[in-house]
Amino acid sequence: MSSILAVLTGILLLVGAGFALIGALGVLRFPDVYTRMHAASKAGTLGSGFCLLAVAVNETSFDVTTRALAGVIFFLLTAPVSAHLLARAAVLAGYVPLGTGKNPVLSSVQRKVASPRSAKDSARP
Amino acid sequence: MAASSDSPAVDLAAAMITTPASLQDWLVILPLIVPLTAGAILVMIRHSTHWHRPVAGLALAALFLLDLLLLRRVLTEGPVVMMMGSWLPPFGIAFTADLLGTTLATVSAFVALVATATAPPSINTAERRYGFYPFLMLLMTGVTGAFLTGDLFNLYVWFEVLLISSFGLLVLGSEKSQIDGTVKYGLLNLVATTLFLVATGLLYGALGTLNMADIAIKARAAGPDVPLGALAALFMLAFATKAAAFPVNFWLPASYHTPTATVSALFAGLLTKVGVYALLKTLVLLLGPSSAYLGTLLAFVAGATMLAGALGALASSDFRRMLGWLVVSGIGNMLVGAALVTGGALTGSIFYAVHSMLVMSALYLASGVVEARAATADLRKLGGFYAASPLFSLVVLALLFAVAGLPPFSGFWPKAILVDAAFAAGAPWLGAAVLVSGFLITLAVGRAWLYIFWRGGPEGTPDGTVALAGVRSFESNAQAVALIGPVVVLAVAVAVIGLLPAGLGAIAEGAASGLLDPAGFTARVLGVTP
Amino acid sequence: MTAADFLDVAVELTLIVLSLSLVLVSVRIILGPTLPDRIVALDLLVGVAVGFIAAFGIKTAAYQFLDIALALGLVGFLATVAFARFVLSRGRAGDAEITLPDSDEQSNLQGKTP
Amino acid sequence: MPTPISAPGWLLLILAAPFLAALLAPVLQGIAGRVSAFILALVPLASFAALLTLVPEVSAGARMTIGLDWWPAYGVRFSVLVDGLSLTFALLVTGIGTLIVLYSGGYMKGHPQAGRFMGFILAFMGAMLGLVLADDGITLFVMWEATSITSFLLIGFDHARAAARRAALQALVITGAGGLCLLAAVVLIGQATGTRTLSEIVASGETIRGSALYLPIFILVLGAAFTKSAQVPLHVWLPNAMEAPTPVSAFLHSATMVKAGVYLLMRLHPVLGGTPEWTTVLPLFGGATLITGTIMAVRQTDLKLMLAQTTVASLGLLVMLIGVSTEAAIVGAVGYLLAHAFFKGALFMVAGTIDHEAGTRDVTRLGGLRAAMPVTFVSALVAAVSMAGLPPMIGFVAKEALYLGFDESGRTALVVVAVAGNALMFVIGFAVALKPFLGPPVKTPKHAHEGPFELTVGPAVLGVVGLGAALGLGGFQAGLIAPMASAVAGRPIAPELHLIPTYVSMPLILSAVTVALGIVGYLLLSPARAAVAGIQSAIGWGPDRGFDQVVAALVAFAALVTRIVQPGRLELYMTAMVAFIAAALLIPLITLGEMPSWPSGDRPLLKEAAVMLIAVLGLAAVVVARTRLTAIVSLGIQGFAVAVLFVLFGAPDLAFTQFMVETLSVVILALVLTRLNLGERDHRPRWQMALDATVATAAGLGFAALLLKVTQVPFDRTLTDFYDAYARSIAHGRNIVNVIIVDFRGLDTLGEIAVVMVAGLAILALVRIKSRTPILPTPETGKRK
Amino acid sequence: MIQYLVLSAVLAVAWSAVNGSFSVVNILFGFALGALTLSLVRPDLNLQGTKVRPLRLLSLIGLFLVELIKSGIRVAKILMRRDLDLKPGMVAYPLADLRDFEITLLANLITLTPGTLSVDVSDDRRLLYVHCVDMPDAQAVIDDIRGGFEKKILETFR
Amino acid sequence: MNTIIFRTISPLLVSLMLLFSVFITLRGHNEPGGGFIGGLIAASAWALYGLSHGVPTVRRALRFHPMEIAGFGLFLAAATGILSLLFARNFMTGLWAFPQILGVEVALSTPMFFDIGVYFVVMGSMASIALSLEEREGGV
Amino acid sequence: MEPWLSGLVGLFFAASLYMMLSKKIIRILLGVAMLGNGVNLLLFTAGRITRDVPPIMPLDAYAPPEGAANALPQALILTAIVISFSFLAFLLVLAFRAFQDLGTDDTDAMRVAEPLADPGPPRGY
Ligand code: NA
Ligand code: NA
């Protein structure tokens, strides 16, 4: 049993490391900030998630397992939020995604910029 | 939460002090607790600004009283020690009230009490709400902690407490010049405390201890492979900067004139002296033999500081900025003790430190009076104060002469002792520097007093006439008392010390011998002699 | 090769790969070229660091490090959120010459700082 | 020299009395008005009377001391010494002081600050009395400086006038500098002789003269004496001090303060005098001062200035005499000092009375006052006769004595100078005493009357004293001159002075020459004045202007130095600071042989190397970032690397904290920096980059070397072992780091959270408190179209 | 109120999970703490009328995990290409009538699955702007979402 | 940053972070963590809340001004030290009690309350800093 | 390991001090932040380095595991981190405020407290 778990742990770790490397390569190789965001938000989450899963699997003590799983969930909760906010901010700030220069979708998002500030965005709900 | 009651049996006495502690023993730590707790309470009730003054005043009065009681005890019994958390030395943090620290703490408390006892009218509600009194309390916490702790890293912590509190006080009001001054003050002081921290960490790495008494012993027993010389140099640079010694005094003339007079008065009284104290403590008491090679350099620094300060004062076009330079010049006198490391020199330096705390605070407060009535500190725009308030003018003159070292005010005793000590130690040029800086300061303060007080009015007032238009009268008698009262009280102290120096002299001498001979200190803290 | 050996090798390999990833991500932070590029890379740095800590925990059997990973999972994204806000309030100031808009239509957006 | 006996205790009271009276004076003036002067005059009068009772004993050769411990551990006593020298001076101070207090009462009548003035005068008197009576060197210094301070207040009394302020400051600066010389001298004498007590110093024989410290002590004593006693070229403050109200001039600048320097020379003559240095330097400066003073006196038309310049001259004469150092010269000096006090005090008061009553002191605008002011005229005449050295006044006796002194010394040059100087003093004396009174009446600004009693009593009494001293020379000689001369000489002297010369001696011939020259001079006064004025304006420079130039140069120098050491630029401050750090690290390491040995030991594992590489990359990223914005974002790399390093080396708490702090730092940075213009490229000139890099690298090297050295020292684990042992067993915690933080070293944490709280509060203040100036537009919006 | 208690219970579970102890005391303490922390933010919890079908939730999670790994591999594949010839683009995904909570969940799931990234939601909550890393065909992306996550979400929470 | 996504998820995250901060604080004596880190996490939670819902909302949720909370924390920390005076021990001597609550032994100690004081100080100060800056900058 | 870390510490100090020599206050503050990290590493190294094992006792032990790291420097660094972070935060806000009030982040242009055009003291009396 423990040796199966050990092997599983090792595999999970390697998968996680692989995803992390993919994310790193993606961030390095992708052509613009939005495509890099894809690599970061996904591969980062997967990489750290699998490593945490490896911890959960490897450890026989209950508290560590539950905590590691909690960690995975924490990542899943937060990662998309930051990705979304950053992407949105970049679009609104005027960073034009590659290949979408004349894209009507983009301009409809960006139109918000042209509108008065208070309507566009306010931290005060 | 996983802690449990079922611990293995241990011999408590091997780790902890098991004898009960009386209130008398708490006297060492109470001066720290009182302002700290008061500061915390003030922050808790930060919106009830009307409570701030009474609470702070009460705390300062209590602090002064406690310091006095502690001083009495130290005078009769020698250093008083309390181990924090009851852990045995050198494992726990030792609070060690020796004569030097206790004296300076007491004078600090006195200065703070006097400077802020009457409501500083410059402190408005907004500044109270944003922390004048909490900053003050924490400043006093830092000062007291620095003077009383017997642990090097703990000293660093209190340094930071007083530094951040001083930042707070410095920016209250948020005038442009304050912001500018704080930038320079903040960064340069940060570098200095960082150096202090680095030196402390390295000293720990070399000797394996942080307790000052333990360091004093281990440093004297250390082999030649321990780089104590370089560490001493690092400590010297750190504390010389904190003390605003030339040529690392930049921050002081850049900032001390910017906040309200009350704050400047507190700074002038307290901050640089903590640096001098730490310098004396580390270089003389802790690292004594290892730092001896720095003596000549320190002597040059001391002399240069006196002269640079005096020249700066002479070159100042602004009363407040001149006072900053006078503080610097005084630091030079306080460094003579660290440079010469003789009983006489240390006595003179310690005496000078007390004198400087009183007189510089008084002068900054006086500058506040001038500014309150003339709305400027520009020597060109001032005038007519002697005609308007002769007694106040004479008090200020006495204070200025005290700075210059003219008798019969407090400043001449330490100068005389320092000159004596310098000649005796074969450094006549250092004695000459004391005298020459005294001469230059006489010229500088004489000129300033001429402009501000004797001259009939601002520059351009026709000769022989008095134009009182530039000197507003006080808004009320209460304001007059609030502004002038503290100046007078401090001036009285200055005069009393000048006329009756023996008491302070004996204390300074005792403190000096305590620095020179660590045996008594280490014996009291650790029960061992080096 | 026992399972334990495999795990040891896997852990070491993981740590090396993750170290390499950290270096690569750092390179992107340095290269930029735009502010969001750097922020994205920083965000990923946190993720990879968490993986690193988890793998290290397995190696040393010291799970004290796990809490750090948890905290980073929960709090680390805040840095990115703050930077996003920063981008939003600054516009493309500083990056304008790097990322010229594709069309004239958007030129009015250039350097528009709220 | 006899050992001192105990002096009566009331001497200390006498010293305190003037100061107490000074404090009371303003109050008393308010209550009693004009009468207050009479009441206050009782203080010096009583002192004078009391001191007189000591004369018999002292003239019999006794020396008395008494004192209080002041700072015993430092060997300071507040002590007095009564011998012939100090007693005579004390009598002068109190005696003339009595007259001056009275005179002041009349002179300042109706002045709104009359009480303050009386206070200053009395305080000055107290200081002067203390100066001459002090036995302890420090006490002497204190009193010496006290006279400087009180005279500063007196000279600048008429403070609204710039000339008065300048004169006061000048006097303060010059005499204050002298005071510092005195302090140094006292200290050095103390080190040479082992005592700072004057009575013991004076009895120390050849100790000082044989000491290596003689020359510095000699120079310092001269520095003190010459500034106070107005020797050329430090004399300028004295004529300028005539800005003070006349009672001040009469008191300070004739009888008392200016004599303090002479007193010091006389006091120390037994142990410093007689050396080649002494007999060369003193006559040289004294002679120059005598000639300068008299010539400058001729130049003046203001009565007070004429007198002031002759005072300078007289001081020069006294210094010459002391410099000659023979018994005869000392007797001459003592005699002349007393005579001068009487006639010069009287003449100053006369000048003041004329000014007060006629409204001017300009001798060219005065004349024919003898009818209106008969008492004053007679007093002036009597004083002038004494000043001119004519019988039957004490001035004559004194002049004979001093000519004898010069003649005996065999130094012809001194004789010539003395005669010339005395002749000119003859001229000035009569010019002051005769010109305003004789001739046809001249219209003066005020209609002249005889002055009130307070103004006339002083000159009259001094005239009578001058006459009485000459007529009763025997008693005067035995009571004052002999004991004083003995004290100055350091051995008993029995002078033989005569009012009526017993034979035609050299001094008598010199006197005749003096009188002849004087009469010629008096007749030629106006053309001579014009000539001196012409020469003076041709030279165009004098020490007085020199003073201004020195002050201006000092201020300019100070400004220059200050600009260099305090340029107001943070960048320069920082550069200096970092350079000092590098020096503080590297120099001791190198010079003290504390350099680390070449490192050996384990190499980092691959992952450790990778993390360290990331840290270095992160540092490089920040350093080379072209814009601040890039630098900010790159900052996180090295922070994370450090956190991971903490993970690798068993410090989870640190890593945890570091990660959290990095995150929150980013949040604060992002919130704070929104408005700053961060996109702009940073330019440092090449040379500056090189300089900055050099000092920074040097400092970095220093830190690395010192750290390495420290790690090569065997480590003492005592503390760590203790914490390891008791963290759980007593403090119930498994995480030792946390146990240290909350228990073993909890106090650190208490301070630390205090820092956190204050930082929060300070930041709140920074964000919230509005500056009174409007917020500036951001550069972005300002610059971009 | 029910939602509030349920959420508190979720937090209690989270508390117990991180503590590694599901003892009664610990769960109760966690529940109390959870309720307390929730009470602080309660006015902004927008959960009215939400109900959950647990089995559907499991199915949603399963779909998510599969999608996650699938698209992770897709990104890897893209990266393996030598020339990186990408056709990135943006689509405006027309949302069904979803509540805020559901929109958020959908957007986050889209973001977590590689290839797509939720950029913004239109103010009228009708459009979800999605950035695609490689989008030869916009309609395919829309269909994908409509038939996948959105459907599952509707099933789970309605 | 007024987006539906952010606004919806943020309160949940805030609760979770606060919960987690308490966890980290309480276990600090035995595992990595403690009042400082816990306080930082809590402050992050409030900062997050401020970013998503605006500062006034946070101030309402906090009820007290964060600096007042910080002041309370410092007071609490100092008070735990002063408590030893009542037991005639030196300042800051650790005092321990192990009461049974629902059959479970709970360790109560002055160091624990000291750490809680640290938690409040750090949370209060850092939250105050973040909120005042967010407020100053206005909403974006 | 210590020599390597000493070198790294040296680099940290050199880089941060170089930054602090800039005229731009933001770069100075970045230097301050890095300096704090350098100092922490220095304290850490000075207290000697051990790999992997934290100074935390296992549940069943009353002493830390063999080869555990030295706890004291960690505690000191923790205090130092907190303090330096507080100062950094203050200085950052100060920089912000300085920029607002003084209109610059160039320290050379901050000449309010020590004005460039100081006329010097009055002449005359
Ligand atoms: Na993230
Ligand atoms: Na830091």
mmCIF file of N, CA and C in Angstrom, chain D residues 72 80 99 131 140 157 217-218 251 296 339 344 359 522 533 594 651 663 701 725 731 735 744 754 761:
data_model
loop_
_atom_site.group_PDB
_atom_site.id
_atom_site.type_symbol
_atom_site.label_atom_id
_atom_site.label_comp_id
_atom_site.label_asym_id
_atom_site.label_seq_id
_atom_site.Cartn_x
_atom_site.Cartn_y
_atom_site.Cartn_z
ATOM 1 N N PRO D 72 33.318 69.414 45.114
ATOM 2 C CA PRO D 72 34.539 68.923 45.768
ATOM 3 C C PRO D 72 35.225 67.811 44.993
ATOM 4 N N VAL D 80 37.447 82.613 48.404
ATOM 5 C CA VAL D 80 37.988 83.949 48.220
ATOM 6 C C VAL D 80 39.358 84.028 48.880
ATOM 7 N N LEU D 99 29.679 105.063 44.561
ATOM 8 C CA LEU D 99 29.473 106.336 43.870
ATOM 9 C C LEU D 99 28.725 106.126 42.553
ATOM 10 N N LEU D 131 35.545 88.381 40.936
ATOM 11 C CA LEU D 131 36.746 88.174 40.124
ATOM 12 C C LEU D 131 38.000 88.489 40.936
ATOM 13 N N LEU D 140 37.399 82.080 39.601
ATOM 14 C CA LEU D 140 37.932 83.243 38.886
ATOM 15 C C LEU D 140 37.377 83.284 37.471
ATOM 16 N N PHE D 157 22.907 98.400 26.399
ATOM 17 C CA PHE D 157 21.681 98.783 27.101
ATOM 18 C C PHE D 157 20.751 99.593 26.208
ATOM 19 N N ILE D 217 50.975 78.395 28.987
ATOM 20 C CA ILE D 217 50.276 79.099 30.068
ATOM 21 C C ILE D 217 50.472 80.600 29.915
ATOM 22 N N PHE D 218 51.705 80.998 29.651
ATOM 23 C CA PHE D 218 52.025 82.414 29.485
ATOM 24 C C PHE D 218 51.177 83.026 28.365
ATOM 25 N N PHE D 251 32.454 103.155 35.397
ATOM 26 C CA PHE D 251 32.693 102.035 36.302
ATOM 27 C C PHE D 251 33.534 100.949 35.621
ATOM 28 N N MET D 296 45.155 108.183 19.528
ATOM 29 C CA MET D 296 43.737 108.099 19.167
ATOM 30 C C MET D 296 42.900 109.030 20.038
ATOM 31 N N ALA D 339 45.706 105.693 41.224
ATOM 32 C CA ALA D 339 45.486 107.073 40.807
ATOM 33 C C ALA D 339 44.549 107.132 39.612
ATOM 34 N N LYS D 344 40.194 108.825 36.541
ATOM 35 C CA LYS D 344 39.446 108.489 35.342
ATOM 36 C C LYS D 344 37.964 108.295 35.673
ATOM 37 N N GLY D 359 23.514 118.214 27.078
ATOM 38 C CA GLY D 359 22.939 117.556 25.908
ATOM 39 C C GLY D 359 23.944 117.164 24.856
ATOM 40 N N TYR D 522 48.832 120.819 24.354
ATOM 41 C CA TYR D 522 47.516 121.383 24.596
ATOM 42 C C TYR D 522 47.234 122.527 23.633
ATOM 43 N N ALA D 533 43.568 112.820 12.247
ATOM 44 C CA ALA D 533 42.406 112.427 11.446
ATOM 45 C C ALA D 533 42.815 112.185 10.006
ATOM 46 N N GLU D 594 41.885 41.107 10.443
ATOM 47 C CA GLU D 594 40.671 40.352 10.736
ATOM 48 C C GLU D 594 40.028 39.779 9.472
ATOM 49 N N ALA D 651 13.773 27.149 7.997
ATOM 50 C CA ALA D 651 13.185 28.295 8.697
ATOM 51 C C ALA D 651 11.778 28.566 8.157
ATOM 52 N N THR D 663 3.953 39.796 -0.189
ATOM 53 C CA THR D 663 2.637 40.014 -0.781
ATOM 54 C C THR D 663 2.065 41.359 -0.350
ATOM 55 N N LEU D 701 31.334 44.067 -0.437
ATOM 56 C CA LEU D 701 32.494 43.225 -0.163
ATOM 57 C C LEU D 701 32.791 43.199 1.333
ATOM 58 N N ALA D 725 16.226 23.231 25.052
ATOM 59 C CA ALA D 725 15.946 22.385 26.211
ATOM 60 C C ALA D 725 14.632 22.747 26.888
ATOM 61 N N ALA D 731 8.098 26.059 28.606
ATOM 62 C CA ALA D 731 7.269 27.055 27.930
ATOM 63 C C ALA D 731 6.183 26.434 27.061
ATOM 64 N N ASN D 735 7.220 24.791 18.676
ATOM 65 C CA ASN D 735 7.899 25.664 17.711
ATOM 66 C C ASN D 735 8.809 26.628 18.483
ATOM 67 N N PHE D 744 10.577 33.601 25.598
ATOM 68 C CA PHE D 744 11.972 33.847 25.979
ATOM 69 C C PHE D 744 12.378 35.296 25.700
ATOM 70 N N ALA D 754 4.872 47.398 18.894
ATOM 71 C CA ALA D 754 4.747 48.843 19.093
ATOM 72 C C ALA D 754 5.164 49.564 17.818
ATOM 73 N N LEU D 761 -0.146 54.159 12.567
ATOM 74 C CA LEU D 761 -0.665 55.473 12.948
ATOM 75 C C LEU D 761 0.024 56.580 12.144
#
